[in-house]
Short mmCIF file of C-alpha atoms in Angstrom, two decimals:
data_model
loop_
_atom_site.label_atom_id
_atom_site.label_comp_id
_atom_site.label_asym_id
_atom_site.label_seq_id
_atom_site.Cartn_x
_atom_site.Cartn_y
_atom_site.Cartn_z
CA ARG A 1 92.20 -10.43 204.55
CA ALA A 2 92.17 -10.50 208.82
CA GLU A 3 95.45 -13.22 208.39
CA SER A 4 96.91 -10.44 206.70
CA PRO A 5 100.45 -8.97 208.42
CA ASN A 6 100.17 -6.47 205.90
CA PRO A 7 96.23 -5.65 205.09
CA VAL A 8 97.67 -2.65 203.72
CA ALA A 9 98.91 -4.55 200.91
CA HIS A 10 95.46 -6.59 200.11
CA THR A 11 94.46 -2.17 198.61
CA GLY A 12 95.71 -2.16 194.87
CA PRO A 13 99.84 -3.49 193.92
CA GLY A 14 101.75 -2.09 195.13
CA SER A 15 100.19 0.53 197.47
CA SER A 16 102.19 -0.10 200.46
CA ALA A 17 105.20 1.79 198.02
CA ARG A 18 102.54 4.19 196.62
CA GLY A 19 101.13 4.90 200.34
CA ARG A 20 104.97 6.08 201.13
CA LYS A 21 104.83 9.17 198.75
CA ALA A 22 100.92 9.85 198.51
CA ASN A 23 100.47 8.59 195.32
CA LEU A 24 97.52 7.08 195.35
CA SER A 25 94.13 6.51 193.36
CA ASN A 26 90.95 8.36 195.10
CA ALA A 27 88.70 5.16 196.36
CA GLU A 28 92.30 2.96 198.30
CA PRO A 29 91.95 6.00 200.91
CA GLU A 30 88.78 5.80 201.32
CA LEU A 31 89.13 2.00 201.64
CA LEU A 32 92.45 2.48 203.76
CA GLY A 33 90.19 4.53 205.99
CA ALA A 34 87.12 1.67 206.58
CA PHE A 35 90.05 -0.61 207.18
CA PHE A 36 91.01 1.47 210.62
CA ASN A 37 88.01 2.53 211.43
CA SER A 38 86.55 -1.31 211.75
CA GLY A 39 89.47 -2.22 213.79
CA LEU A 40 90.64 -4.55 210.34
CA ILE A 41 94.81 -2.88 211.08
CA GLU A 42 95.93 -0.74 213.77
CA SER A 43 98.38 1.82 213.02
CA ASP A 44 101.78 1.03 215.01
CA THR A 45 103.18 3.92 216.55
CA SER A 46 106.05 2.57 217.76
CA ARG A 47 108.95 3.60 214.89
CA SER A 48 107.81 6.90 214.78
CA SER A 49 107.71 9.47 217.45
CA SER A 50 106.66 11.91 214.62
CA PHE A 51 104.48 9.63 213.52
CA LYS A 52 102.51 9.19 216.23
CA GLN A 53 102.55 13.19 217.32
CA ALA A 54 100.52 14.26 214.44
CA LEU A 55 97.99 10.93 214.96
CA ASP A 56 97.46 12.43 218.06
CA ASP A 57 96.65 16.34 216.77
CA TYR A 58 94.19 14.40 213.83
CA ARG A 59 92.07 13.07 217.03
CA GLU A 60 92.59 15.41 219.08
CA LEU A 61 91.06 17.91 216.20
CA ALA A 62 88.56 15.37 214.84
CA LEU A 63 87.05 15.00 218.89
CA SER A 64 86.88 19.31 217.83
CA ILE A 65 84.24 18.82 215.14
CA PRO A 66 81.26 19.21 216.47
CA GLU A 67 78.16 16.57 215.67
CA PRO A 68 77.11 16.66 212.49
CA ARG A 69 72.78 18.34 212.16
CA PHE A 70 71.13 16.52 209.79
CA ALA A 71 68.23 17.57 208.34
CA ARG A 72 65.83 16.83 205.35
CA SER A 73 66.15 17.95 201.40
CA LEU A 74 65.23 17.54 197.57
CA VAL A 75 67.43 15.17 195.52
CA ASP A 76 67.65 16.15 192.13
CA GLY A 77 66.63 12.17 190.61
CA ILE A 78 67.46 10.62 187.26
CA GLN A 79 66.00 12.63 184.54
CA HIS A 80 62.00 10.64 182.83
CA ASP A 81 58.43 11.97 182.21
CA GLU A 82 55.66 10.53 183.56
CA PRO A 83 52.83 8.92 182.87
CA VAL A 84 48.57 11.03 183.26
CA TYR A 85 47.24 9.49 185.93
CA ILE A 86 43.83 9.97 183.63
CA ARG A 87 41.15 10.48 186.21
CA VAL A 88 43.47 11.05 189.14
CA SER A 89 43.55 7.20 189.88
CA HIS A 90 47.26 5.16 189.94
CA ASN A 91 45.78 2.16 188.27
CA ASN A 92 44.63 3.97 184.76
CA LEU A 93 47.76 5.52 183.52
CA SER A 94 48.45 7.49 180.21
CA ASN A 95 49.81 4.66 176.39
CA ASP A 96 52.62 7.85 176.21
CA PRO A 97 54.83 9.93 179.01
CA ASN A 98 53.23 13.46 179.08
CA PRO A 99 56.90 15.59 178.36
CA ARG A 100 57.72 18.46 182.25
CA ARG A 101 57.43 21.07 180.31
CA PHE A 102 56.60 24.76 181.75
CA PHE A 103 52.64 25.41 181.94
CA ASP A 104 50.30 25.22 179.55
CA ALA A 105 48.65 28.89 179.64
CA PHE A 106 52.55 30.28 179.45
CA GLY A 107 53.45 28.33 175.87
CA GLY A 108 53.90 24.97 177.63
CA LYS A 109 58.49 25.22 177.10
CA GLU A 110 59.87 21.79 177.27
CA LEU A 111 61.88 20.95 180.09
CA SER A 112 64.40 19.23 178.41
CA GLY A 113 67.56 19.77 180.76
CA ALA A 114 69.27 16.90 182.68
CA GLY A 115 67.16 15.49 186.33
CA SER A 116 63.87 16.39 187.21
CA GLY A 117 63.14 19.51 185.36
CA ARG A 118 62.72 21.92 188.43
CA LEU A 119 65.86 23.96 188.22
CA GLU A 120 64.24 25.09 184.61
CA TRP A 121 60.67 25.66 186.10
CA ALA A 122 61.65 27.65 188.48
CA GLN A 123 64.57 29.71 185.39
CA GLU A 124 61.35 30.40 183.90
CA VAL A 125 58.93 31.32 186.78
CA ALA A 126 61.72 33.81 187.80
CA SER A 127 62.40 35.05 183.92
CA PRO A 128 61.67 38.48 183.19
CA GLU A 129 59.88 36.87 180.16
CA ASN A 130 57.33 35.68 182.41
CA PRO A 131 54.87 38.62 182.21
CA LEU A 132 52.42 37.00 185.92
CA THR A 133 55.16 36.28 188.27
CA VAL A 134 56.55 39.79 188.51
CA ARG A 135 53.26 41.77 188.60
CA VAL A 136 51.69 38.67 191.08
CA GLN A 137 55.19 40.15 193.31
CA VAL A 138 54.29 43.46 192.91
CA ASN A 139 50.79 43.77 193.21
CA ARG A 140 51.17 42.27 196.61
CA ILE A 141 53.57 45.27 197.75
CA TRP A 142 51.24 46.95 196.84
CA LYS A 143 48.21 45.60 198.72
CA HIS A 144 50.47 46.01 201.83
CA LEU A 145 50.85 49.58 201.59
CA PHE A 146 48.13 51.02 200.02
CA GLY A 147 45.23 48.26 201.63
CA ALA A 148 44.45 46.46 198.30
CA GLY A 149 45.73 45.40 195.02
CA LEU A 150 45.53 47.43 191.78
CA VAL A 151 44.25 43.63 191.21
CA GLU A 152 41.97 42.81 194.07
CA THR A 153 42.18 38.73 193.75
CA THR A 154 45.59 38.81 194.81
CA ASN A 155 45.52 35.08 194.55
CA ASP A 156 44.42 34.78 191.32
CA PHE A 157 45.22 37.00 188.63
CA GLY A 158 43.72 33.70 185.98
CA GLN A 159 40.08 34.19 184.19
CA MET A 160 38.26 33.96 187.97
CA GLY A 161 40.10 36.99 189.15
CA LYS A 162 39.73 41.09 188.11
CA THR A 163 41.25 42.77 186.03
CA PRO A 164 43.40 45.51 187.09
CA THR A 165 42.30 49.10 187.43
CA HIS A 166 45.14 50.28 186.96
CA PRO A 167 47.00 48.58 183.97
CA GLU A 168 49.32 50.39 182.66
CA LEU A 169 50.42 51.43 186.36
CA LEU A 170 51.36 48.02 187.42
CA ASP A 171 53.27 47.02 183.76
CA ARG A 172 55.30 50.37 184.55
CA LEU A 173 55.33 48.67 187.80
CA ALA A 174 56.68 46.25 187.20
CA ASN A 175 59.54 46.93 184.18
CA ASP A 176 60.59 49.28 187.61
CA PHE A 177 60.76 46.16 189.28
CA ILE A 178 62.92 43.90 187.14
CA ASP A 179 65.30 47.31 186.44
CA ASN A 180 65.61 47.16 190.01
CA GLY A 181 67.23 43.38 190.08
CA TRP A 182 63.51 42.32 192.14
CA SER A 183 64.89 44.23 195.23
CA ILE A 184 61.39 44.74 197.35
CA LYS A 185 62.91 46.80 199.54
CA THR A 186 64.00 49.73 196.29
CA ALA A 187 59.49 48.72 195.21
CA ILE A 188 58.84 49.76 199.20
CA ARG A 189 60.73 53.52 198.59
CA GLN A 190 59.57 54.25 195.25
CA LEU A 191 55.87 53.72 196.99
CA VAL A 192 56.02 55.29 199.82
CA LEU A 193 57.93 58.54 198.18
CA THR A 194 54.33 59.03 195.69
CA ARG A 195 52.15 61.41 196.21
CA THR A 196 49.54 58.55 196.02
CA TYR A 197 50.38 57.14 199.28
CA ARG A 198 51.15 60.98 201.06
CA MET A 199 47.77 61.99 200.38
CA SER A 200 44.91 62.61 203.30
CA SER A 201 42.45 60.55 204.37
CA THR A 202 39.85 61.91 203.29
CA PRO A 203 37.39 62.35 200.60
CA SER A 204 36.33 65.70 199.01
CA GLU A 205 31.92 65.98 198.07
CA ILE A 206 33.07 65.21 194.66
CA ALA A 207 35.05 62.13 194.92
CA LEU A 208 32.85 60.90 197.61
CA ARG A 209 30.40 61.37 194.84
CA GLU A 210 32.38 60.52 191.85
CA ASP A 211 34.74 57.97 192.73
CA PRO A 212 33.39 56.48 196.43
CA ASN A 213 34.79 53.65 196.40
CA ASN A 214 38.12 54.93 195.88
CA ALA A 215 39.42 52.75 192.46
CA LEU A 216 40.85 55.99 190.94
CA LEU A 217 43.15 56.03 194.39
CA GLN A 218 41.62 59.88 194.68
CA ARG A 219 42.80 59.33 198.29
CA MET A 220 44.56 57.35 200.67
CA PRO A 221 42.52 54.68 202.09
CA ILE A 222 41.33 53.43 206.52
CA ARG A 223 43.61 50.42 207.13
CA ARG A 224 43.52 48.74 210.05
CA LEU A 225 46.91 47.15 211.42
CA ASP A 226 48.27 43.91 210.80
CA ALA A 227 47.97 41.72 214.29
CA GLU A 228 51.23 41.28 215.03
CA LEU A 229 52.38 45.62 214.26
CA ILE A 230 49.64 45.87 216.33
CA ARG A 231 51.23 43.52 219.32
CA ASP A 232 54.05 45.23 218.11
CA HIS A 233 52.49 49.38 218.46
CA ILE A 234 51.54 48.00 221.77
CA LEU A 235 55.45 47.36 222.78
CA LEU A 236 57.13 50.54 220.99
CA SER A 237 54.27 52.48 223.25
CA SER A 238 55.19 51.31 226.19
CA GLY A 239 58.59 51.18 225.91
CA GLU A 240 59.39 47.33 225.80
CA LEU A 241 59.54 46.57 222.57
CA ASN A 242 63.80 44.71 221.91
CA THR A 243 65.10 46.06 218.97
CA ILE A 244 67.36 43.07 218.84
CA LYS A 245 67.33 41.54 215.30
CA LEU A 246 67.41 37.83 214.32
CA GLY A 247 67.91 34.80 216.21
CA PRO A 248 66.23 32.23 218.35
CA SER A 249 62.05 32.48 218.12
CA VAL A 250 59.90 32.78 221.42
CA PRO A 251 57.95 31.24 222.53
CA ALA A 252 54.07 31.64 221.74
CA PHE A 253 51.97 32.97 225.42
CA VAL A 254 49.38 29.63 225.17
CA GLY A 255 49.11 30.17 228.62
CA ASP A 256 45.65 31.10 227.73
CA LEU A 257 44.12 28.12 225.89
CA PRO A 258 42.82 24.98 226.73
CA ASP A 259 44.99 22.67 228.92
CA SER A 260 46.75 18.74 227.27
CA ARG A 261 49.38 16.83 226.42
CA ALA A 262 50.56 17.92 223.26
CA ARG A 263 50.14 22.32 224.02
CA PRO A 264 53.40 23.93 224.26
CA GLU A 265 54.53 25.32 227.42
CA THR A 266 53.42 28.22 227.60
CA GLY A 267 56.38 31.03 226.56
CA PRO A 268 56.13 34.95 228.38
CA LEU A 269 53.35 37.34 228.48
CA ASP A 270 55.19 39.60 226.67
CA GLY A 271 57.42 37.87 224.09
CA ASP A 272 60.32 38.91 225.94
CA GLY A 273 59.65 41.94 223.99
CA ARG A 274 60.43 40.83 220.62
CA ARG A 275 58.68 41.31 217.71
CA SER A 276 55.98 39.68 216.78
CA ILE A 277 58.08 38.22 213.60
CA TYR A 278 60.66 36.20 216.21
CA LEU A 279 57.36 34.70 218.30
CA GLU A 280 57.32 30.66 217.67
CA GLN A 281 53.69 29.89 215.90
CA ARG A 282 52.47 26.83 216.32
CA ARG A 283 49.30 25.93 214.07
CA ASN A 284 47.12 24.01 216.49
CA TYR A 285 48.50 26.94 219.15
CA LEU A 286 48.79 30.44 217.56
CA SER A 287 48.53 33.39 220.22
CA THR A 288 44.43 34.07 221.08
CA PHE A 289 45.53 37.57 220.99
CA LEU A 290 46.92 37.77 217.55
CA ARG A 291 44.75 36.13 216.10
CA ALA A 292 41.76 38.09 218.09
CA PHE A 293 42.56 40.65 215.05
CA ASP A 294 42.46 38.53 211.86
CA MET A 295 46.38 36.74 212.74
CA PRO A 296 45.34 34.53 209.31
CA ASN A 297 46.24 29.96 210.59
CA ALA A 298 48.84 28.54 209.78
CA THR A 299 48.17 26.21 208.07
CA GLU A 300 47.93 27.92 203.39
CA SER A 301 49.82 30.44 202.19
CA ILE A 302 47.49 33.79 202.53
CA GLY A 303 47.02 37.13 199.76
CA LYS A 304 44.95 39.10 201.48
CA ARG A 305 44.18 38.32 205.19
CA ASN A 306 40.81 38.82 206.29
CA VAL A 307 40.08 42.86 208.51
CA THR A 308 38.10 42.13 210.21
CA ASN A 309 36.25 44.96 213.21
CA VAL A 310 34.44 42.62 215.76
CA PRO A 311 33.85 42.50 219.23
CA ALA A 312 36.63 39.55 220.13
CA GLN A 313 38.63 43.15 219.25
CA SER A 314 37.50 45.37 221.65
CA LEU A 315 36.94 42.88 224.60
CA ALA A 316 40.90 42.13 223.55
CA LEU A 317 42.08 45.34 224.26
CA MET A 318 40.22 45.62 227.73
CA ASN A 319 40.98 42.71 228.86
CA ASP A 320 43.77 40.36 227.33
CA PRO A 321 46.33 40.28 230.46
CA PHE A 322 49.39 41.29 227.63
CA VAL A 323 47.37 45.03 227.61
CA HIS A 324 47.58 45.78 231.20
CA GLN A 325 51.06 44.29 231.85
CA GLN A 326 52.08 47.52 229.56
CA SER A 327 49.77 49.78 230.03
CA THR A 328 52.23 49.37 233.23
CA ALA A 329 55.25 49.89 231.75
CA TRP A 330 54.07 53.04 229.80
CA ALA A 331 52.62 54.54 233.57
CA ASN A 332 55.19 53.87 234.82
CA ARG A 333 58.07 55.30 231.83
CA ILE A 334 56.06 58.68 231.83
CA LEU A 335 56.15 58.86 235.09
CA LYS A 336 60.08 59.28 235.00
CA ILE A 337 59.67 61.82 232.73
CA GLN A 338 60.09 65.22 234.31
CA SER A 339 57.42 67.03 233.04
CA ASP A 340 54.47 69.02 233.70
CA LEU A 341 51.00 67.19 233.08
CA ASP A 342 50.94 68.96 229.85
CA GLU A 343 53.98 67.58 228.48
CA ARG A 344 53.33 64.20 229.88
CA ILE A 345 49.92 64.22 227.78
CA HIS A 346 51.41 65.11 224.31
CA ASN A 347 54.15 62.83 224.79
CA LEU A 348 51.27 59.64 224.99
CA HIS A 349 49.81 61.54 222.64
CA ILE A 350 53.57 61.79 220.16
CA THR A 351 54.33 57.91 221.52
CA ALA A 352 51.19 56.67 220.38
CA PHE A 353 50.07 58.43 217.69
CA SER A 354 52.75 60.18 216.17
CA ARG A 355 51.08 63.76 217.53
CA PRO A 356 50.54 66.28 219.94
CA ALA A 357 46.98 66.02 221.98
CA THR A 358 44.28 68.33 221.05
CA ARG A 359 42.96 70.52 223.96
CA GLN A 360 39.94 69.10 224.05
CA GLU A 361 41.72 65.65 224.39
CA LEU A 362 43.61 67.35 227.45
CA ASP A 363 41.25 67.86 229.33
CA TRP A 364 39.34 64.53 228.36
CA ALA A 365 42.92 63.03 229.71
CA LYS A 366 42.87 66.08 233.02
CA ARG A 367 39.44 65.40 233.68
CA PHE A 368 39.85 61.54 233.59
CA LEU A 369 42.83 61.49 235.34
CA VAL A 370 41.16 63.94 237.91
CA GLN A 371 38.04 61.57 238.27
CA MET A 372 40.41 58.24 238.62
CA SER A 373 42.65 59.12 241.13
CA ALA A 374 39.62 60.00 243.45
CA ASP A 375 38.04 56.73 242.70
CA TYR A 376 40.96 55.36 243.45
CA ASN A 377 41.34 57.50 246.33
CA VAL A 378 45.02 58.28 245.71
CA ASP A 379 47.09 60.81 244.32
CA GLU A 380 47.69 61.59 240.59
CA GLU A 381 50.75 60.69 240.39
CA ASP A 382 50.01 57.37 242.07
CA PRO A 383 50.86 54.55 238.93
CA THR A 384 47.61 53.05 238.38
CA VAL A 385 45.66 56.00 237.02
CA TRP A 386 48.52 56.80 234.41
CA SER A 387 48.65 52.98 233.61
CA ASP A 388 44.71 53.70 233.29
CA LEU A 389 44.50 56.41 231.29
CA CYS A 390 47.71 54.40 228.73
CA HIS A 391 45.16 51.21 229.06
CA MET A 392 42.35 54.18 227.41
CA ILE A 393 45.04 55.17 225.03
CA TYR A 394 45.48 51.43 223.81
CA ASN A 395 41.41 51.39 222.55
CA ARG A 396 41.03 54.11 220.84
CA LYS A 397 40.36 53.30 217.20
CA GLU A 398 43.28 55.89 215.39
CA PHE A 399 45.61 53.82 217.65
CA ILE A 400 44.68 50.44 215.70
CA TYR A 401 43.96 52.57 212.03
CA ILE A 402 46.22 54.57 210.05
CA PHE A 403 43.97 57.35 209.44
#
């Protein structure tokens, strides 16, 4: 073909004439393109200036297209039923193949569509007729808002799990969730506007005697903030929280972890002020501060986090350089407020606890400022004194607990 004076003629009978009329088959343009790319044929633009201009424009456009980015993905395969690996041995296969089907616990409906059956399987999972999926979802939403799920074992709705404390309520929430198009935002709005969510966390004597574990939801349980929310709350109080949405992740601060060749380059101490959801997570190099407050590892799915109260958490709030950095930023912001001492102290408490300071807290804060200014031998307006006060606010239990 390379010796042919007209290689295009070999792409098919009459292909040259049909090419001039733009009447080629689907395969012939691909074949011509392969010839051009391999150098077997070249375009002669000397006989047509318009063709030369069109070709130059095409080449310029082609060069302006950015390089493609490739990602691994799954491709649906050929439909087939696999045998059972008896006792999990690939050398001991069942004689008959195992038909593709949904969970036996939900009827074991066979999946007879073309391809692997993954799409049909996913449709069965998300089907309104499936009683489990929607209840697992609304139970997790309830757990995040109330501290404990209506089914305590959020990851186990089976025989080994706990039974619902309020099965009718769980059914009602599940039906509402389906009716509202599986909208998580709508479900959250529905729950936070309820009287149950707005109840006080202080129990009555009768409630403590009759329902000490709050199984009847007669009060709001006291909850500790998740690790990420504690960090975001610190940034919000100091005024350093960057509320910009989306964008690339920020490398996490790992400068306090042991050095090694595998350790990534550390990010800024404050994570550029971004919310914790935007911090880069490397499963072997997680944030020390977040791990102190029970952030789970990045190797498995966690439906219910551990909530501990250990000395490492108090030490983190006392000594972590991130907390000290934000205390200084908070103090500098407070000192810029042109107001009297009482208003500044009220501002601290409103920012941290969403309430003004009590009379006892006002008196305590004033005594603290006087004592610290004497210890440092500086004026009460010195940022160091106010930084210590902000640091004390960060270390109060009310800062990391919701009452």
